[in-house]
Short mmCIF file of C-alpha atoms (C1' of nucleotides) in Angstrom, two decimals:
data_model
loop_
_atom_site.label_atom_id
_atom_site.label_comp_id
_atom_site.label_asym_id
_atom_site.label_seq_id
_atom_site.Cartn_x
_atom_site.Cartn_y
_atom_site.Cartn_z
CA HIS A 940 105.78 -102.85 -27.06
CA PRO A 941 102.48 -103.93 -29.01
CA GLU A 942 100.03 -100.99 -28.93
CA THR A 943 97.67 -103.09 -28.67
CA PHE A 944 97.69 -106.78 -27.18
CA GLU A 945 95.79 -108.03 -31.26
CA ASP A 946 98.77 -109.98 -32.28
CA VAL A 947 100.37 -111.20 -29.20
CA GLY A 948 99.10 -114.81 -30.11
CA PRO A 949 97.23 -116.83 -32.13
CA TYR A 950 93.83 -117.16 -30.31
CA GLY A 951 92.57 -113.40 -30.79
CA PRO A 952 91.39 -110.96 -30.29
CA TYR A 953 92.91 -110.57 -26.78
CA ARG A 954 91.78 -107.50 -25.28
CA GLN A 955 87.76 -107.77 -23.75
CA SER A 956 86.00 -105.36 -25.32
CA ARG A 957 86.50 -106.73 -29.18
CA ARG A 958 85.16 -110.17 -27.41
CA LYS A 959 81.89 -108.68 -26.94
CA GLU A 960 80.50 -110.72 -29.43
CA ILE A 961 82.14 -113.66 -28.35
CA TYR A 962 80.25 -113.77 -24.90
CA MET A 963 77.36 -112.93 -26.35
CA GLU A 964 76.95 -115.97 -28.14
CA HIS A 965 78.45 -118.24 -25.66
CA ALA A 966 75.76 -116.33 -22.95
CA GLU A 967 72.52 -117.55 -25.85
CA ARG A 968 74.23 -120.38 -26.05
CA LEU A 969 73.55 -121.31 -22.24
CA VAL A 970 70.03 -120.17 -23.04
CA ASN A 971 68.97 -121.90 -25.59
CA SER A 972 69.58 -124.93 -23.99
CA GLY A 973 68.15 -123.80 -20.69
CA ARG A 974 70.88 -123.21 -19.00
CA ALA A 975 71.39 -119.84 -18.44
CA TYR A 976 67.81 -116.96 -18.22
CA TYR A 977 67.19 -113.39 -19.16
CA ASP A 978 66.47 -111.94 -15.62
CA PHE A 979 64.23 -109.20 -16.23
CA ARG A 980 64.18 -108.41 -11.95
CA THR A 981 65.35 -105.29 -10.92
CA ASP A 982 67.77 -104.31 -8.30
CA ALA A 983 65.71 -103.20 -5.31
CA GLU A 984 63.25 -106.53 -6.25
CA LEU A 985 66.86 -108.49 -5.80
CA ASP A 986 67.85 -106.34 -2.88
CA ALA A 987 64.52 -107.87 -1.50
CA ILE A 988 64.96 -110.92 -2.23
CA LYS A 989 68.19 -110.81 -0.51
CA GLU A 990 67.17 -109.32 2.37
CA ALA A 991 64.01 -111.63 3.04
CA LEU A 992 66.08 -114.32 2.63
CA ILE A 993 68.88 -113.09 5.47
CA LYS A 994 65.97 -112.79 7.50
CA ALA A 995 64.81 -115.73 7.07
CA GLY A 996 68.35 -117.83 8.18
CA LYS A 997 69.82 -118.07 4.53
CA PRO A 998 72.82 -117.51 2.38
CA PRO A 999 71.28 -114.61 0.17
CA GLN A 1000 71.56 -116.69 -2.85
CA ILE A 1001 69.28 -114.90 -6.13
CA GLU A 1002 67.48 -117.82 -7.60
CA ALA A 1003 65.45 -118.17 -10.92
CA PRO A 1004 62.30 -116.59 -11.00
CA GLU A 1005 59.27 -118.44 -10.44
CA LYS A 1006 58.67 -117.95 -14.34
CA ILE A 1007 61.56 -117.78 -16.64
CA VAL A 1008 60.73 -115.31 -18.88
CA SER A 1009 61.40 -117.53 -21.99
CA PRO A 1010 64.26 -116.43 -25.19
CA ASP A 1011 61.89 -115.95 -26.86
CA GLU A 1012 59.72 -113.53 -25.29
CA ALA A 1013 62.89 -111.70 -23.56
CA ARG A 1014 64.38 -110.94 -27.15
CA ALA A 1015 61.32 -109.40 -28.15
CA ARG A 1016 60.62 -107.09 -24.95
CA ILE A 1017 64.70 -106.14 -24.71
CA ALA A 1018 64.17 -105.51 -28.68
CA LYS A 1019 61.52 -103.06 -27.40
CA GLY A 1020 63.88 -101.18 -25.04
CA GLU A 1021 63.80 -103.06 -21.95
CA THR A 1022 66.74 -104.11 -20.45
CA ALA A 1023 68.05 -107.27 -18.55
CA ALA A 1024 70.77 -109.58 -17.24
CA ILE A 1025 71.80 -113.80 -18.27
CA ARG A 1026 72.22 -115.30 -15.37
CA PHE A 1027 73.84 -118.87 -15.39
CA GLN A 1028 70.85 -121.45 -13.40
CA VAL A 1029 72.88 -123.97 -10.93
CA LYS A 1030 69.78 -126.23 -10.99
CA GLU A 1031 71.67 -129.68 -9.48
CA LYS A 1032 72.94 -129.75 -6.13
CA ARG A 1033 76.12 -131.69 -6.27
CA ASP A 1034 79.90 -131.53 -5.97
CA TYR A 1035 82.32 -130.01 -8.16
CA VAL A 1036 86.18 -131.10 -7.43
CA VAL A 1037 88.60 -129.57 -8.65
CA ASN A 1038 92.21 -131.07 -8.60
CA ASP A 1039 94.31 -127.97 -7.80
CA LEU A 1040 98.08 -128.37 -8.71
CA VAL A 1041 99.26 -127.06 -5.67
CA ARG A 1042 96.41 -127.86 -2.66
CA GLY A 1043 95.22 -131.33 -4.27
CA ASP A 1044 91.62 -131.84 -4.57
CA VAL A 1045 88.99 -129.67 -3.53
CA ARG A 1046 85.42 -130.23 -3.50
CA PHE A 1047 82.38 -128.07 -4.15
CA PRO A 1048 79.59 -128.59 -3.38
CA SER A 1049 77.41 -126.82 -5.77
CA ASP A 1050 75.04 -124.54 -3.76
CA MET A 1051 77.93 -123.04 -2.50
CA VAL A 1052 76.89 -119.87 -4.86
CA GLY A 1053 73.39 -119.06 -6.73
CA ASP A 1054 72.41 -118.32 -9.74
CA PHE A 1055 74.65 -115.67 -11.39
CA VAL A 1056 75.55 -113.27 -13.82
CA CYS A 1057 77.13 -113.88 -17.20
CA ILE A 1058 76.11 -110.69 -18.94
CA ARG A 1059 75.10 -107.54 -16.86
CA SER A 1060 71.95 -105.77 -18.00
CA ASN A 1061 73.79 -102.75 -19.86
CA GLY A 1062 75.46 -105.78 -22.00
CA MET A 1063 78.99 -106.20 -20.20
CA PRO A 1064 80.21 -109.98 -19.43
CA VAL A 1065 81.83 -110.27 -15.87
CA TYR A 1066 85.23 -111.79 -14.67
CA ASN A 1067 83.87 -115.24 -13.91
CA PHE A 1068 81.99 -115.41 -16.95
CA CYS A 1069 84.82 -114.40 -19.41
CA CYS A 1070 87.30 -116.10 -18.06
CA ALA A 1071 86.22 -119.09 -18.25
CA ILE A 1072 85.42 -118.73 -21.61
CA ASP A 1073 88.69 -117.08 -22.90
CA ASP A 1074 90.80 -120.06 -21.14
CA ALA A 1075 88.32 -122.14 -23.11
CA LEU A 1076 89.17 -120.52 -26.80
CA MET A 1077 92.56 -119.00 -25.86
CA LYS A 1078 93.64 -123.17 -25.03
CA ILE A 1079 94.84 -122.52 -22.23
CA THR A 1080 96.94 -125.27 -20.20
CA HIS A 1081 97.49 -123.99 -17.16
CA VAL A 1082 95.81 -121.33 -14.83
CA PHE A 1083 97.89 -119.84 -11.62
CA ARG A 1084 96.70 -117.90 -9.44
CA ALA A 1085 96.17 -116.67 -6.38
CA GLU A 1086 94.42 -118.20 -3.55
CA GLU A 1087 91.61 -115.40 -3.06
CA HIS A 1088 90.31 -116.90 -6.35
CA LEU A 1089 89.83 -120.20 -5.28
CA SER A 1090 86.07 -120.22 -5.12
CA ASN A 1091 86.06 -118.66 -8.16
CA THR A 1092 86.89 -122.05 -9.80
CA LEU A 1093 83.26 -123.08 -9.35
CA ARG A 1094 81.46 -121.03 -11.39
CA GLN A 1095 84.01 -121.07 -13.78
CA LEU A 1096 83.72 -125.18 -13.52
CA MET A 1097 80.22 -125.38 -14.25
CA LEU A 1098 80.36 -122.61 -17.17
CA LEU A 1099 82.71 -125.02 -19.52
CA GLU A 1100 81.05 -127.75 -18.00
CA ALA A 1101 77.72 -126.31 -19.47
CA LEU A 1102 79.20 -125.48 -22.68
CA GLY A 1103 81.32 -127.88 -23.27
CA TYR A 1104 84.56 -126.56 -22.87
CA GLU A 1105 87.14 -128.90 -21.25
CA ALA A 1106 89.28 -127.25 -18.18
CA PRO A 1107 91.85 -126.26 -17.59
CA LYS A 1108 94.42 -127.32 -14.83
CA PHE A 1109 94.37 -124.83 -12.01
CA GLY A 1110 96.48 -123.84 -8.76
CA HIS A 1111 95.99 -121.38 -6.56
CA LEU A 1112 98.94 -120.04 -4.53
CA SER A 1113 98.87 -118.82 -1.61
CA PHE A 1114 99.05 -115.26 -0.01
CA ILE A 1115 102.40 -112.26 0.62
CA LEU A 1116 101.13 -111.12 3.92
CA GLY A 1117 102.77 -108.59 6.12
CA ALA A 1118 104.61 -108.79 9.65
CA ASP A 1119 100.95 -108.88 10.87
CA LYS A 1120 99.97 -111.85 8.73
CA GLN A 1121 97.41 -109.30 6.63
CA LYS A 1122 97.23 -108.98 2.68
CA LEU A 1123 99.90 -107.17 2.04
CA SER A 1124 98.66 -103.27 1.16
CA LYS A 1125 99.51 -99.22 1.07
CA ARG A 1126 100.03 -98.96 5.26
CA HIS A 1127 102.90 -102.12 4.97
CA GLY A 1128 105.08 -99.77 3.12
CA ALA A 1129 106.37 -100.25 0.02
CA THR A 1130 104.60 -102.70 -2.33
CA SER A 1131 105.32 -101.91 -5.96
CA CYS A 1132 108.41 -102.71 -7.19
CA HIS A 1133 108.10 -98.84 -8.18
CA ASP A 1134 108.89 -99.06 -4.54
CA PHE A 1135 111.00 -101.05 -4.88
CA LYS A 1136 113.60 -99.63 -7.12
CA GLU A 1137 113.43 -96.38 -5.47
CA LYS A 1138 114.46 -97.40 -2.23
CA GLY A 1139 117.73 -98.86 -3.87
CA TYR A 1140 116.61 -102.63 -4.22
CA LEU A 1141 118.27 -104.19 -7.47
CA PRO A 1142 115.44 -105.80 -9.37
CA GLU A 1143 116.74 -109.26 -9.57
CA ALA A 1144 117.35 -109.43 -6.57
CA LEU A 1145 113.94 -108.45 -4.97
CA ASN A 1146 112.71 -111.04 -8.50
CA ASN A 1147 115.06 -114.13 -6.54
CA PHE A 1148 113.49 -113.13 -2.85
CA ILE A 1149 110.29 -112.82 -4.48
CA LEU A 1150 110.12 -116.60 -6.30
CA LEU A 1151 111.94 -117.88 -2.47
CA SER A 1152 108.81 -116.82 -0.88
CA GLY A 1153 105.66 -119.51 -1.89
CA TRP A 1154 108.73 -121.88 -3.28
CA SER A 1155 112.28 -122.90 -2.58
CA SER A 1156 114.85 -124.64 -4.05
CA PRO A 1157 115.03 -128.71 -4.62
CA ASP A 1158 118.46 -128.39 -2.76
CA GLY A 1159 118.25 -125.46 -0.83
CA ARG A 1160 119.75 -122.89 -1.94
CA GLU A 1161 118.38 -119.72 -2.04
CA ILE A 1162 120.56 -117.59 -4.76
CA LEU A 1163 119.67 -118.34 -7.59
CA SER A 1164 120.39 -116.60 -10.99
CA ARG A 1165 117.81 -116.97 -13.82
CA GLU A 1166 118.75 -119.71 -15.70
CA GLU A 1167 118.85 -121.18 -12.89
CA GLN A 1168 115.19 -120.17 -11.75
CA ILE A 1169 114.12 -121.22 -15.00
CA LYS A 1170 115.20 -124.33 -14.78
CA LEU A 1171 114.38 -125.34 -11.26
CA PHE A 1172 110.66 -123.69 -10.73
CA THR A 1173 107.73 -125.94 -10.79
CA HIS A 1174 104.45 -126.19 -9.78
CA GLU A 1175 105.44 -129.10 -7.23
CA ARG A 1176 107.40 -127.29 -5.23
CA PHE A 1177 104.77 -124.29 -4.07
CA ASN A 1178 104.13 -124.23 -0.64
CA SER A 1179 100.88 -123.63 0.86
CA ALA A 1180 100.53 -122.00 3.34
CA PRO A 1181 100.94 -117.64 2.92
CA ALA A 1182 104.48 -116.27 3.41
CA VAL A 1183 104.92 -113.06 5.70
CA PHE A 1184 106.91 -110.61 4.05
CA ASP A 1185 110.47 -110.01 6.12
CA GLU A 1186 111.90 -107.38 4.76
CA THR A 1187 114.80 -107.57 6.73
CA LYS A 1188 115.65 -110.74 4.62
CA LEU A 1189 115.27 -109.45 1.11
CA LEU A 1190 117.51 -106.55 2.58
CA TRP A 1191 120.11 -109.34 2.75
CA MET A 1192 119.13 -110.41 -0.48
CA ASN A 1193 119.41 -107.11 -1.57
CA SER A 1194 123.48 -106.61 -0.15
CA GLU A 1195 124.46 -109.67 -1.85
CA TYR A 1196 123.50 -109.02 -5.03
CA LEU A 1197 124.74 -105.48 -5.21
CA ARG A 1198 128.16 -107.23 -4.02
CA ALA A 1199 127.92 -109.60 -6.62
CA LEU A 1200 127.58 -107.05 -9.26
CA PRO A 1201 130.81 -106.00 -11.68
CA HIS A 1202 131.70 -102.50 -10.93
CA GLU A 1203 131.15 -100.60 -13.21
CA GLU A 1204 127.73 -101.60 -13.22
CA LEU A 1205 127.21 -100.90 -9.35
CA TRP A 1206 128.67 -97.81 -10.40
CA GLU A 1207 126.02 -97.03 -13.47
CA ARG A 1208 123.27 -98.21 -11.02
CA ILE A 1209 123.92 -95.77 -8.11
CA GLN A 1210 124.42 -93.08 -10.24
CA PRO A 1211 120.74 -91.82 -9.87
CA PHE A 1212 120.97 -92.04 -5.88
CA LEU A 1213 123.92 -90.41 -5.89
CA LYS A 1214 122.33 -87.54 -8.30
CA GLY A 1215 119.22 -87.20 -6.08
CA ALA A 1216 121.31 -86.26 -3.07
CA ALA A 1217 123.11 -84.10 -5.27
CA ILE A 1218 127.02 -85.42 -4.34
CA ASP A 1219 130.06 -84.35 -5.78
CA LEU A 1220 132.83 -86.59 -6.57
CA PRO A 1221 136.75 -86.04 -7.16
CA GLU A 1222 136.64 -89.15 -9.37
CA GLY A 1223 136.68 -87.14 -13.26
CA GLY A 1224 135.34 -89.83 -14.51
CA ASP A 1225 139.04 -92.61 -13.84
CA PRO A 1226 137.91 -95.63 -14.03
CA ALA A 1227 140.70 -97.01 -11.01
CA TRP A 1228 139.25 -94.75 -8.43
CA ARG A 1229 135.44 -95.68 -8.59
CA ASP A 1230 136.81 -99.34 -8.58
CA ARG A 1231 138.86 -98.55 -5.11
CA ALA A 1232 135.43 -96.46 -3.90
CA LEU A 1233 133.22 -99.28 -4.38
CA SER A 1234 135.40 -101.68 -3.05
CA VAL A 1235 135.68 -99.64 -0.26
CA PHE A 1236 132.28 -98.90 0.38
CA LYS A 1237 130.15 -101.93 -0.69
CA THR A 1238 130.95 -103.49 2.38
CA SER A 1239 128.60 -101.71 4.06
CA MET A 1240 126.01 -100.99 1.39
CA GLN A 1241 123.04 -103.01 2.05
CA THR A 1242 120.68 -100.64 -1.10
CA LEU A 1243 121.46 -98.53 -3.34
CA ALA A 1244 119.59 -95.83 -1.77
CA ASP A 1245 123.22 -96.30 1.03
CA ALA A 1246 125.20 -94.27 -1.29
CA PRO A 1247 124.76 -90.65 -1.44
CA ARG A 1248 124.90 -91.63 3.07
CA LEU A 1249 128.37 -93.75 2.26
CA PHE A 1250 129.88 -91.33 -0.54
CA GLU A 1251 128.69 -88.41 1.44
CA PRO A 1252 132.26 -87.78 3.18
CA ILE A 1253 134.28 -87.76 -0.07
CA ASP A 1254 132.49 -84.85 -1.96
CA GLU A 1255 134.01 -81.43 0.04
CA SER A 1256 130.73 -79.50 -0.05
CA LYS A 1257 129.21 -81.76 2.01
CA PHE A 1258 132.51 -82.36 4.38
CA GLU A 1259 131.58 -81.68 8.04
CA LEU A 1260 132.29 -82.80 11.53
CA LYS A 1261 130.22 -85.20 12.40
CA PRO A 1262 127.90 -84.96 16.31
CA ASP A 1263 130.04 -88.31 16.63
CA ALA A 1264 133.49 -86.75 16.33
CA ALA A 1265 133.21 -84.33 19.21
CA GLU A 1266 134.92 -86.96 21.40
CA VAL A 1267 137.51 -87.48 19.65
CA LYS A 1268 137.76 -83.59 18.85
CA GLY A 1269 138.23 -82.95 22.89
CA TRP A 1270 140.92 -85.42 23.46
CA PRO A 1271 144.12 -83.11 23.70
CA GLU A 1272 145.77 -85.56 21.51
CA SER A 1273 144.36 -84.76 18.87
CA VAL A 1274 145.58 -81.56 17.76
CA LYS A 1275 149.02 -83.01 18.01
CA VAL A 1276 147.94 -84.93 15.39
CA TRP A 1277 146.07 -82.46 12.79
CA GLU A 1278 148.72 -80.81 12.97
CA ALA A 1279 152.39 -83.35 12.23
CA TRP A 1280 149.45 -84.69 9.60
CA LYS A 1281 148.81 -81.34 7.97
CA ALA A 1282 152.67 -80.67 8.06
CA GLU A 1283 153.09 -84.09 6.69
CA LEU A 1284 150.54 -83.04 4.09
CA GLN A 1285 152.22 -80.08 2.89
CA ALA A 1286 155.20 -81.75 2.41
CA PHE A 1287 153.94 -83.84 -0.14
CA SER A 1288 154.83 -82.98 -3.49
CA GLY A 1289 151.94 -85.04 -5.11
CA ASN A 1290 148.70 -84.20 -5.75
CA HIS A 1291 147.54 -87.86 -4.65
CA VAL A 1292 148.65 -89.77 -1.89
CA SER A 1293 148.82 -93.49 -2.69
CA GLU A 1294 148.62 -96.35 -0.04
CA ALA A 1295 151.73 -97.22 0.93
CA GLU A 1296 152.73 -93.23 1.52
CA PHE A 1297 149.96 -92.72 3.47
CA THR A 1298 150.75 -96.08 5.59
CA ALA A 1299 154.33 -94.25 5.92
CA MET A 1300 152.65 -90.33 6.35
CA GLN A 1301 150.59 -92.00 8.94
CA ASP A 1302 153.39 -93.79 11.08
CA ARG A 1303 156.16 -90.31 11.04
CA VAL A 1304 152.51 -88.73 12.15
CA LYS A 1305 152.95 -91.79 15.44
CA ASN A 1306 156.39 -90.56 15.92
CA VAL A 1307 156.12 -86.98 15.84
CA ALA A 1308 152.85 -86.71 17.94
CA GLY A 1309 153.93 -89.42 19.89
CA VAL A 1310 150.30 -90.69 19.65
CA LYS A 1311 148.86 -94.26 18.88
CA GLY A 1312 146.34 -96.83 18.29
CA LYS A 1313 142.85 -95.36 18.50
CA HIS A 1314 144.04 -91.99 19.37
CA LEU A 1315 146.02 -92.19 16.55
CA PHE A 1316 143.77 -92.57 14.23
CA MET A 1317 140.68 -91.60 14.25
CA PRO A 1318 141.51 -87.66 14.69
CA ILE A 1319 142.98 -89.10 11.07
CA ARG A 1320 139.67 -90.15 10.09
CA VAL A 1321 138.28 -87.54 11.60
CA ALA A 1322 140.52 -85.02 9.42
CA VAL A 1323 139.53 -87.58 6.69
CA ILE A 1324 135.82 -87.95 6.26
CA GLY A 1325 134.46 -85.49 9.40
CA GLN A 1326 133.90 -88.50 11.79
CA PRO A 1327 135.76 -91.13 13.50
CA HIS A 1328 134.03 -95.06 12.33
CA GLY A 1329 134.16 -95.34 8.59
CA ALA A 1330 135.97 -97.58 5.61
CA GLU A 1331 139.62 -97.47 5.46
CA LEU A 1332 141.69 -94.97 5.58
CA LYS A 1333 144.84 -96.69 3.16
CA ILE A 1334 141.57 -96.73 0.91
CA LEU A 1335 139.92 -93.56 1.75
CA VAL A 1336 142.57 -90.62 1.84
CA PRO A 1337 144.02 -91.82 -2.31
CA LEU A 1338 140.69 -91.08 -3.01
CA LEU A 1339 141.01 -87.59 -2.08
CA THR A 1340 143.62 -85.05 -3.41
CA LYS A 1341 146.10 -83.38 -1.20
CA GLU A 1342 144.43 -80.11 -1.28
CA SER A 1343 140.96 -80.87 -0.74
CA LEU A 1344 142.90 -83.35 2.27
CA LEU A 1345 144.34 -79.57 3.34
CA ARG A 1346 141.44 -78.01 3.59
CA ARG A 1347 139.44 -80.68 5.95
CA VAL A 1348 142.42 -81.29 8.44
CA ASP A 1349 141.80 -77.33 8.50
CA LYS A 1350 138.29 -77.05 9.85
CA CYS A 1351 139.23 -79.44 12.27
CA LEU A 1352 142.39 -77.08 13.40
CA ALA A 1353 139.90 -74.00 13.04
"C1'" G B 602 76.26 -117.13 9.48
"C1'" U B 603 77.51 -120.70 5.42
"C1'" C B 604 81.57 -122.44 2.45
"C1'" C B 605 86.73 -123.20 0.90
"C1'" C B 606 91.94 -123.16 2.53
"C1'" C B 607 95.96 -122.76 5.46
"C1'" A B 608 99.18 -124.32 10.25
"C1'" U B 609 107.27 -126.30 11.47
"C1'" C B 610 112.93 -121.41 14.77
"C1'" G B 611 110.98 -114.46 15.84
"C1'" U B 612 110.37 -115.12 9.54
"C1'" C B 613 111.65 -117.97 4.43
"C1'" U B 614 111.73 -122.81 4.57
"C1'" A B 615 113.56 -128.30 4.59
"C1'" G B 616 110.46 -131.64 5.52
"C1'" U B 617 105.44 -136.62 1.34
"C1'" G B 618 105.78 -142.56 7.76
"C1'" G B 619 111.61 -145.03 10.25
"C1'" C B 620 117.56 -141.77 7.63
"C1'" C B 621 114.63 -136.51 12.94
"C1'" U B 622 117.09 -136.00 20.18
"C1'" A B 623 113.67 -132.05 13.07
"C1'" G B 624 117.32 -129.72 7.83
"C1'" G B 625 118.94 -124.44 5.83
"C1'" A B 626 118.19 -119.37 5.40
"C1'" C B 627 117.49 -114.28 7.37
"C1'" A B 628 117.61 -111.34 12.18
"C1'" C B 629 119.27 -112.24 16.96
"C1'" C B 630 123.50 -113.54 20.84
"C1'" A B 631 128.83 -115.18 21.18
"C1'" C B 632 134.02 -115.90 19.46
"C1'" C B 633 137.57 -114.97 16.03
"C1'" C B 634 139.75 -111.85 11.14
"C1'" U B 635 140.04 -106.06 11.76
"C1'" U B 636 144.75 -99.89 15.90
"C1'" U B 637 137.80 -98.10 13.87
"C1'" C B 638 133.16 -99.59 11.05
"C1'" A B 639 131.34 -102.98 7.73
"C1'" C B 640 133.14 -107.78 5.19
"C1'" G B 641 134.29 -112.63 6.15
"C1'" G B 642 135.23 -116.92 9.39
"C1'" U B 643 133.30 -120.15 13.61
"C1'" G B 644 130.61 -121.37 17.11
"C1'" G B 645 124.98 -120.92 19.89
"C1'" A B 646 120.51 -120.56 21.93
"C1'" U B 647 115.37 -120.80 19.21
"C1'" A B 648 110.00 -124.80 16.43
"C1'" C B 649 106.94 -129.58 14.56
"C1'" A B 650 98.75 -124.86 17.67
"C1'" G B 651 96.37 -128.30 21.53
"C1'" G B 652 93.64 -132.59 21.83
"C1'" G B 653 92.08 -137.23 19.94
"C1'" G B 654 92.82 -141.54 17.07
"C1'" U B 655 95.35 -144.89 12.94
"C1'" U B 656 100.64 -147.67 13.18
"C1'" C B 657 105.66 -152.01 15.89
"C1'" A B 658 106.73 -146.82 14.59
"C1'" A B 659 104.01 -140.34 13.13
"C1'" A B 660 105.92 -133.13 12.19
"C1'" U B 661 104.51 -136.90 8.17
"C1'" C B 662 97.87 -140.10 8.15
"C1'" C B 663 92.60 -139.57 10.18
"C1'" C B 664 89.10 -136.74 13.07
"C1'" C B 665 87.77 -132.50 16.57
"C1'" U B 666 89.22 -127.92 18.94
"C1'" U B 667 91.85 -123.28 18.54
"C1'" G B 668 94.44 -120.03 15.29
"C1'" G B 669 94.45 -117.46 10.87
"C1'" G B 670 93.08 -116.36 5.93
"C1'" G B 671 90.19 -115.96 1.93
"C1'" A B 672 85.24 -116.52 -1.39
"C1'" C B 673 79.59 -115.81 -0.77
"C1'" G B 674 78.25 -108.39 -6.31
"C1'" C B 675 74.95 -107.01 -12.23
"C1'" C B 676 83.78 -105.91 -8.75
"C1'" A B 677 88.55 -107.24 -11.07
#
RNA sequence: GUCCCCAUCGUCUAGUGGCCUAGGACACCACCCUUUCACGGUGGAUACAGGGGUUCAAAUCCCCUUGGGGACGCCA
């Protein structure tokens, strides 16, 4: 991407610091036309005025001093080293109406604000002033921004009108709130895209989810491709009420996207998480192995960050009997099953047990040990992944080598 | 305090005066599938904040109340 933003569009410069002269010119124009004035009052003086207003039960809005310093005199004083801010003068009292694209007509009384600063006494322009001028000069047609800016619109409208510029169309979108209905902030947990990425969310899922807070598709479908999103997205379907961020639903949406991913892609995306947890897999770069492993694990994967937990039992160095295997270990049948399973493995000549081979082996274990039902397969599962619950054995077993399976069953028998 | 915005299931929402005994999605519950877990399938419970109007008819329009949020900076 470009080093600077000087060239991103035809109405540059786009960097605020390079537009200082433009802002100053416009402020001067307002001063010359009597819509703004140089204000030499100090912070202390201004504070005293506000305090007095509050005491009198009035809103603390700054108004022009009794005697406005004339532009010529002001410039002369500034040339001698004095400093002054340039303030917009609100003057007449009337209503301004924004035809908000999300909320409809919103009416603001002009006395809602006092005379506001355009250029600080240090020469720097303020946000609302820059906004209005940039929108006009850069030929912005639509301004969509958060609801918190709705009342700022009044100032921008006043400025635009005084400068003789046409106002862009405005649309103020509602907030996304935390579960406590307060503005989303750090204490609500993840707040940046980076945070969500680290938690294992897919960018496309997060994007789709955010799209749906404050907007809905015409036919009510929720999972939309990038192309559909672009095609369908219109301001007419914005919701003016604020939305609560529901991570549970995000989780669901993420699992949907996750499961729809081609396996090669999914494999790539879980690598950082597997590496982070130092999971070492006996996959040997075999696409078929990855394919089988993914097809069995992705059904219980909601985020990429679930991968380490799911793949861990496959990593032999991490193999251990989990706490919930204790009950199975205590069953009298378990040892018989493990011994029969071990014998089957020892008699097996290949390196990897296939699905069909495993089914046959399990059958023979059933007969030899004289055990069936959960007393048969739960001990076998414990001897494979160290816990009695998990993915299907006939898929799990072929993921491991015969040697690894033997070492595992030995740990159970130890 | 003043001004502004907002108000449908727990949550995201559909709904722009009759199609609404309010539809979908997540979550929840039950059942089915399954020799476990998950996936999947079927079904269920749950909402128009309250009060007044307008109208033959109101979730939908108007007013008030209540509740939530925002803005009132020489911050952005």
